[in-house]
Short mmCIF file of C-alpha atoms in Angstrom, two decimals:
data_model
loop_
_atom_site.label_atom_id
_atom_site.label_comp_id
_atom_site.label_asym_id
_atom_site.label_seq_id
_atom_site.Cartn_x
_atom_site.Cartn_y
_atom_site.Cartn_z
CA MET A 88 -1.70 -30.62 -25.47
CA THR A 89 -3.36 -27.19 -25.31
CA ILE A 90 -2.40 -23.67 -24.43
CA ARG A 91 -4.59 -21.03 -23.20
CA ILE A 92 -3.97 -17.17 -23.42
CA TYR A 93 -5.84 -15.11 -21.06
CA PRO A 94 -5.94 -11.15 -21.78
CA LYS A 95 -7.33 -9.02 -18.97
CA ILE A 96 -7.96 -5.52 -18.80
CA ALA A 97 -9.25 -4.00 -15.34
CA LEU A 98 -9.89 -0.54 -13.98
CA GLU A 99 -10.12 -1.03 -10.02
CA TRP A 100 -8.98 -0.21 -7.38
CA SER A 101 -7.76 -5.37 -5.41
CA SER A 102 -7.24 -4.10 -1.24
CA SER A 103 -6.14 -5.40 -3.25
CA SER A 104 -7.66 -6.17 -3.70
CA PHE A 105 -7.31 -4.85 -6.06
CA SER A 106 -7.22 -5.72 -5.67
CA ARG A 107 -11.71 -6.91 -6.13
CA LYS A 108 -9.96 -8.56 -7.55
CA ALA A 109 -8.56 -7.19 -5.44
CA MET A 110 -7.46 -9.36 -7.88
CA MET A 111 -3.78 -5.81 -6.91
CA LEU A 112 -1.21 -3.70 -7.82
CA PRO A 113 1.16 -2.29 -4.91
CA VAL A 114 1.78 1.35 -5.06
CA VAL A 115 3.73 3.26 -2.45
CA ALA A 116 3.28 7.00 -2.13
CA ALA A 117 6.07 8.75 -0.14
CA LEU A 118 5.21 11.06 2.83
CA LEU A 119 8.14 13.30 3.39
CA CYS A 120 9.30 15.07 6.27
CA SER A 121 9.60 18.82 6.47
CA GLY A 122 12.81 21.03 5.98
CA THR A 123 14.55 22.18 3.05
CA SER A 124 17.76 23.39 4.60
CA PHE A 125 18.78 21.81 7.54
CA ALA A 126 18.20 24.82 9.44
CA ARG A 127 14.48 25.83 8.29
CA ALA A 128 13.50 22.24 8.59
CA GLN A 129 13.91 22.73 12.41
CA GLN A 130 11.62 25.48 12.42
CA VAL A 131 8.70 23.74 10.36
CA THR A 132 6.48 21.42 11.68
CA ARG A 133 7.49 17.60 10.75
CA PRO A 134 4.63 15.56 9.53
CA GLU A 135 5.36 11.91 10.29
CA SER A 136 7.33 10.70 7.30
CA ALA A 137 6.68 7.00 6.91
CA PRO A 138 5.17 6.00 3.38
CA ILE A 139 1.73 4.78 2.55
CA PRO A 140 0.70 2.58 -0.08
CA PRO A 141 -2.17 4.44 -1.75
CA VAL A 142 -3.15 1.10 -3.69
CA THR A 143 -2.63 -1.86 -1.74
CA THR A 144 -1.51 -4.94 -3.42
CA PRO A 145 -4.17 -7.37 -2.83
CA ASP A 146 -6.38 -5.10 -4.85
CA LEU A 147 -4.50 -5.32 -7.90
CA ILE A 148 -3.09 -8.86 -7.50
CA PRO A 149 -3.98 -10.58 -10.81
CA GLU A 150 -7.22 -12.70 -11.03
CA ILE A 151 -6.80 -16.31 -10.03
CA VAL A 152 -10.53 -17.15 -11.25
CA PRO A 153 -11.49 -15.81 -14.76
CA PRO A 154 -14.36 -13.77 -15.07
CA ILE A 155 -16.21 -17.27 -16.06
CA ALA A 156 -14.64 -19.77 -13.57
CA SER A 157 -13.30 -22.63 -15.53
CA THR A 158 -13.80 -25.13 -12.54
CA GLN A 159 -15.82 -27.76 -14.69
CA THR A 160 -14.59 -30.99 -15.71
CA SER A 161 -14.74 -33.04 -18.89
CA SER A 162 -14.74 -36.83 -19.17
CA VAL A 163 -11.35 -36.95 -21.03
CA PRO A 164 -8.40 -35.39 -19.29
CA THR A 165 -6.43 -33.05 -21.37
CA ALA A 166 -3.44 -31.15 -20.63
CA SER A 167 -3.47 -27.29 -22.19
CA ILE A 168 -1.45 -24.33 -21.52
CA THR A 169 -3.10 -20.67 -21.85
CA GLY A 170 -1.34 -17.17 -21.97
CA TYR A 171 -2.95 -14.23 -20.95
CA SER A 172 -2.37 -10.42 -20.38
CA SER A 173 -4.31 -7.87 -18.77
CA PHE A 174 -4.28 -4.16 -17.59
CA ASP A 175 -5.45 -2.63 -14.78
CA PHE A 176 -6.15 0.94 -13.78
CA ALA A 177 -7.12 2.49 -10.40
CA TYR A 178 -7.81 5.85 -9.35
CA LEU A 179 -8.57 6.85 -5.63
CA PHE A 180 -8.87 9.47 -3.19
CA ASN A 181 -8.42 8.90 0.09
CA VAL A 182 -9.05 10.83 2.94
CA PHE A 183 -7.00 9.60 6.04
CA PRO A 184 -6.72 12.32 8.54
CA GLY A 185 -3.60 14.01 7.79
CA ARG A 186 -2.59 12.04 4.95
CA GLU A 187 -5.06 13.16 1.90
CA CYS A 188 -3.49 11.83 -1.09
CA LYS A 189 -4.97 11.18 -5.12
CA ALA A 190 -3.38 8.44 -6.84
CA THR A 191 -3.58 6.90 -10.09
CA SER A 192 -2.08 3.53 -10.73
CA TYR A 193 -1.46 0.85 -13.74
CA GLN A 194 -0.63 -2.31 -13.74
CA GLU A 195 0.44 -4.60 -16.88
CA THR A 196 0.18 -8.32 -16.58
CA ALA A 197 1.33 -11.38 -18.60
CA GLY A 198 1.35 -14.99 -17.76
CA LEU A 199 0.83 -18.52 -18.60
CA ASN A 200 -1.85 -21.07 -17.01
CA ILE A 201 -0.70 -24.68 -17.03
CA THR A 202 -3.20 -27.23 -16.94
CA LEU A 203 -2.20 -30.86 -16.12
CA ASN A 204 -5.56 -32.28 -16.19
CA PRO A 205 -9.16 -31.23 -15.64
CA ASN A 206 -8.44 -30.80 -11.95
CA VAL A 207 -5.08 -29.19 -11.30
CA THR A 208 -3.87 -26.06 -12.67
CA PHE A 209 -0.30 -24.29 -12.00
CA GLY A 210 0.43 -20.56 -13.37
CA VAL A 211 3.21 -18.21 -13.48
CA GLY A 212 3.49 -14.62 -14.56
CA LEU A 213 5.02 -11.22 -14.54
CA ASN A 214 3.62 -7.72 -13.77
CA TYR A 215 4.66 -4.25 -13.86
CA ASN A 216 3.20 -1.28 -11.86
CA HIS A 217 2.91 2.49 -12.26
CA SER A 218 1.61 4.93 -9.75
CA HIS A 219 1.51 8.70 -9.63
CA SER A 220 0.26 10.53 -6.40
CA ARG A 221 -0.48 13.87 -5.26
CA LEU A 222 0.34 14.45 -1.53
CA LEU A 223 -2.36 16.73 -0.80
CA TYR A 224 -1.23 17.36 2.80
CA LEU A 225 2.28 18.60 1.71
CA GLU A 226 3.12 21.60 0.17
CA ASN A 227 3.33 20.76 -3.65
CA GLY A 228 3.92 17.16 -2.64
CA ARG A 229 3.68 14.39 -5.09
CA SER A 230 5.41 10.99 -5.64
CA ARG A 231 6.06 8.29 -8.47
CA SER A 232 6.41 4.63 -8.10
CA GLU A 233 7.13 1.91 -10.69
CA GLY A 234 8.88 -1.68 -10.63
CA PRO A 235 8.32 -5.10 -11.70
CA GLY A 236 6.77 -8.24 -10.33
CA ALA A 237 6.39 -11.63 -10.51
CA PHE A 238 3.75 -14.33 -8.88
CA VAL A 239 2.66 -18.13 -9.05
CA THR A 240 -0.89 -19.59 -8.74
CA ALA A 241 -2.33 -22.88 -8.17
CA SER A 242 -5.57 -24.20 -8.39
CA LEU A 243 -7.17 -27.81 -7.47
CA ASN A 244 -10.93 -28.92 -8.26
CA VAL A 245 -11.79 -31.03 -5.37
CA ASN A 246 -13.96 -34.06 -6.67
CA ASN A 247 -16.31 -31.48 -8.76
CA LEU A 248 -17.28 -30.17 -5.36
CA PHE A 249 -15.42 -26.80 -5.18
CA THR A 250 -12.46 -25.42 -6.51
CA VAL A 251 -9.76 -24.45 -4.02
CA GLY A 252 -6.51 -22.20 -5.03
CA GLY A 253 -4.01 -19.49 -4.10
CA ALA A 254 -1.52 -16.88 -5.29
CA LEU A 255 1.97 -15.81 -4.13
CA GLN A 256 3.44 -12.41 -5.49
CA TYR A 257 6.77 -10.43 -4.96
CA VAL A 258 7.13 -6.72 -6.09
CA THR A 259 9.90 -4.52 -5.71
CA THR A 260 9.34 -0.86 -6.37
CA ASP A 261 11.54 2.30 -7.25
CA ASN A 262 10.09 5.46 -5.65
CA SER A 263 10.70 8.95 -6.03
CA SER A 264 9.08 12.06 -4.10
CA PHE A 265 9.12 16.11 -4.17
CA ARG A 266 7.59 18.60 -2.39
CA THR A 267 8.41 22.28 -1.32
CA ILE A 268 8.72 23.88 2.31
CA GLN A 269 8.70 27.42 2.26
CA GLY A 270 9.72 27.60 -1.45
CA LEU A 271 12.84 25.27 -1.20
CA PRO A 272 12.57 22.07 -3.06
CA SER A 273 13.02 18.65 -1.14
CA ALA A 274 13.20 15.32 -2.98
CA ALA A 275 14.06 12.03 -2.44
CA LYS A 276 14.29 8.46 -3.89
CA TYR A 277 14.02 4.96 -1.77
CA ASP A 278 13.34 1.40 -2.62
CA SER A 279 10.47 -0.88 -1.43
CA GLU A 280 9.05 -4.42 -1.68
CA THR A 281 6.10 -5.80 -1.41
CA PHE A 282 5.16 -9.67 -0.50
CA ALA A 283 1.42 -10.60 -0.96
CA GLY A 284 -0.80 -13.58 -1.28
CA THR A 285 -4.43 -14.98 -1.26
CA VAL A 286 -6.02 -18.10 -1.22
CA TYR A 287 -9.48 -18.78 -1.98
CA VAL A 288 -12.59 -21.45 -2.22
CA SER A 289 -15.17 -21.06 -4.93
CA LYS A 290 -17.70 -23.17 -6.67
CA TYR A 291 -19.18 -22.58 -10.12
CA ILE A 292 -22.89 -23.32 -10.31
CA PRO A 293 -24.71 -23.46 -13.90
CA ILE A 294 -28.15 -22.83 -12.87
CA ASN A 295 -29.74 -23.68 -16.42
CA GLU A 296 -28.53 -23.08 -20.08
CA ILE A 297 -28.63 -19.16 -19.23
CA PHE A 298 -27.70 -18.24 -15.58
CA PHE A 299 -25.02 -19.20 -13.53
CA ILE A 300 -23.59 -18.69 -10.49
CA ASN A 301 -19.71 -18.48 -8.86
CA PRO A 302 -19.83 -18.13 -4.85
CA GLN A 303 -16.27 -17.33 -3.45
CA LEU A 304 -14.38 -16.78 -0.40
CA ARG A 305 -10.75 -14.95 -0.39
CA LEU A 306 -8.36 -14.68 2.41
CA GLN A 307 -5.61 -11.99 1.14
CA TYR A 308 -2.34 -10.63 2.99
CA SER A 309 0.10 -7.89 2.01
CA GLU A 310 3.12 -6.73 3.41
CA SER A 311 4.82 -3.55 2.09
CA ARG A 312 8.21 -2.55 3.21
CA ALA A 313 9.91 0.82 2.59
CA LYS A 314 13.28 1.34 3.31
CA SER A 315 14.85 4.51 4.90
CA TYR A 316 15.86 7.55 3.43
CA LEU A 317 17.06 10.99 3.36
CA GLU A 318 15.65 13.85 1.69
CA SER A 319 17.74 16.21 -0.53
CA THR A 320 17.41 18.80 2.32
CA GLY A 321 19.08 16.14 4.95
CA ILE A 322 15.82 15.06 6.34
CA PHE A 323 15.85 11.51 7.66
CA ASN A 324 12.79 9.38 6.67
CA PRO A 325 12.90 5.82 8.91
CA ARG A 326 11.74 2.87 7.27
CA SER A 327 8.16 1.65 7.55
CA THR A 328 5.91 -1.48 6.88
CA SER A 329 2.22 -1.18 5.87
CA ILE A 330 0.37 -4.85 6.53
CA LEU A 331 -3.07 -5.62 4.99
CA GLY A 332 -5.12 -8.43 5.86
CA ARG A 333 -8.38 -9.18 4.12
CA LEU A 334 -11.26 -11.31 4.16
CA SER A 335 -13.53 -11.16 1.24
CA VAL A 336 -17.11 -12.89 0.94
CA GLY A 337 -19.28 -12.86 -2.23
CA SER A 338 -20.40 -14.04 -5.48
CA GLN A 339 -20.26 -13.62 -9.40
CA LEU A 340 -23.60 -13.67 -11.09
CA GLY A 341 -24.08 -13.83 -14.59
CA VAL A 342 -26.30 -14.49 -17.83
CA ALA A 343 -24.87 -16.06 -21.07
CA PHE A 344 -26.26 -16.16 -24.63
CA SER A 345 -25.01 -16.59 -28.12
CA ALA A 346 -24.37 -14.37 -30.75
CA ALA A 347 -22.90 -15.98 -34.02
CA ASP A 348 -20.11 -18.43 -32.88
CA TRP A 349 -19.36 -16.62 -29.74
CA SER A 350 -20.56 -16.83 -26.17
CA ILE A 351 -21.69 -13.62 -24.40
CA ALA A 352 -21.68 -13.20 -20.39
CA PRO A 353 -22.77 -10.00 -18.81
CA ASN A 354 -22.18 -10.39 -15.13
CA VAL A 355 -21.32 -8.72 -11.95
CA GLU A 356 -19.13 -9.66 -8.75
CA ALA A 357 -20.07 -8.36 -5.32
CA PHE A 358 -18.23 -8.91 -2.15
CA PHE A 359 -18.35 -8.01 1.44
CA LEU A 360 -14.69 -6.91 2.60
CA TYR A 361 -13.25 -7.18 5.98
CA ASP A 362 -9.73 -5.89 6.62
CA TYR A 363 -8.52 -8.21 9.70
CA HIS A 364 -5.37 -6.07 9.94
CA LEU A 365 -5.46 -2.41 8.98
CA PRO A 366 -2.78 -0.52 6.74
CA LEU A 367 -0.81 2.49 7.85
CA TYR A 368 -3.24 5.21 8.55
CA GLN A 369 -6.53 3.46 7.81
CA THR A 370 -9.37 3.13 10.30
CA ASP A 371 -12.29 1.67 8.49
CA ARG A 372 -12.33 -1.97 8.14
CA THR A 373 -15.34 -3.09 5.97
CA GLY A 374 -16.50 -1.96 2.58
CA PHE A 375 -18.15 -3.48 -0.65
CA GLU A 376 -16.59 -4.29 -3.53
CA VAL A 377 -18.58 -4.33 -6.64
CA ARG A 378 -17.45 -5.18 -10.32
CA PRO A 379 -19.98 -5.33 -13.68
CA GLY A 380 -18.47 -6.65 -16.39
CA ILE A 381 -19.03 -8.62 -19.59
CA PHE A 382 -16.79 -11.97 -20.67
CA ALA A 383 -17.05 -13.66 -24.22
CA SER A 384 -15.42 -16.32 -25.79
CA LYS A 385 -15.72 -18.71 -28.74
CA ASN A 386 -18.13 -21.75 -28.66
CA ASN A 387 -19.94 -22.84 -25.64
CA ILE A 388 -19.06 -20.72 -22.69
CA PHE A 389 -20.33 -23.89 -20.31
CA ARG A 390 -17.58 -26.33 -21.84
CA ASP A 391 -13.66 -26.28 -21.70
CA ASN A 392 -13.51 -26.14 -25.46
CA ASP A 393 -12.83 -22.14 -25.76
CA ASN A 394 -9.49 -20.87 -27.56
CA LEU A 395 -10.24 -17.29 -27.31
CA SER A 396 -11.74 -15.39 -24.48
CA LEU A 397 -11.76 -11.59 -23.55
CA GLY A 398 -13.54 -9.28 -21.44
CA ALA A 399 -13.36 -6.11 -19.39
CA SER A 400 -14.86 -5.03 -16.10
CA PHE A 401 -15.26 -1.96 -13.95
CA VAL A 402 -14.73 -2.09 -10.24
CA THR A 403 -15.70 0.49 -7.38
CA ILE A 404 -15.41 -0.16 -3.62
CA LEU A 405 -18.02 1.24 -1.79
CA GLY A 406 -18.72 2.08 2.10
CA ARG A 407 -15.15 2.77 3.26
CA ARG A 408 -14.91 6.15 4.97
CA ASP A 409 -11.07 5.90 4.56
CA TYR A 410 -11.69 6.71 0.70
CA ARG A 411 -13.89 9.12 -1.18
CA THR A 412 -13.24 7.79 -4.61
CA PHE A 413 -12.11 4.22 -5.42
CA ASP A 414 -12.54 3.16 -8.88
CA GLY A 415 -10.86 1.35 -11.38
CA GLY A 416 -11.26 -1.07 -14.41
CA ARG A 417 -9.73 -4.28 -16.12
CA GLY A 418 -9.34 -5.64 -19.51
CA PHE A 419 -8.26 -8.85 -20.33
CA LEU A 420 -7.33 -11.31 -23.33
CA ALA A 421 -6.47 -14.68 -23.43
CA TYR A 422 -5.89 -17.72 -25.70
CA LYS A 423 -5.67 -21.60 -25.07
CA PHE A 424 -3.52 -23.63 -27.14
#
């Protein structure tokens, strides 16, 4: 029996794509109503008060396919367990009209992948999310969100032709927000929850002893629900739901070489993003996710005999008019027992 541990570190923001990848950390920034005292609140123009997720869950959902996809099979079926951990970071500046926001988000992830045979793998894991936001459209507006999540994954190698897989994630979040209205403080706390899932089809193709390619298609869905709440000034904020549906099509390209007893593989992932269901306030459906990174493992990178693997990647999303900046990164570490 073998056990693997995959440590990850990432800077992003997968959509969630996060989560690409997209894989995706769910974060909710509170949008506050106006008013500090009930009387003054009636004199202030009330902005719409539904919260929005600065970083959508799928953008930071844990990677299901490792940087170098282990979709190959060996002639002798072996069971194994791989443990992994990762760290994701994302910074974004959204420019939704009337909803400008700057957010910094973090996500820590730990999990286990259980390989029953060379074709079937199941996984479970936990993550913890943090987000700090400046709500630029509100006077001195800011919010903070944090909370735990859990996810399950599964993948199946279909006759060595391609791999299909998926993940389901649930996250619960505690949110706090603050702003001033006419110099008076207005604060609030509320809860939210996020349900997210993704399915994918991929094909790992070693071109020769050096180059490899891993085309992939992903379908993602995320639904964030924020409960209604009252600000300290008595202003009522109704409950809201934000849904993201995303189709990602692209590939990973890389080159592998040896250094001592390590295999090193610089690689880049590029995906075209199409949001078939837009979250709250967003208007742009398309974009491009680019993730350059490097992956290293012991022994031969093209064989299923590696115990230790680690890597890091930078991620950016381009061509989205809703975001002036959408950058992040990921770092990971894994070990197979």
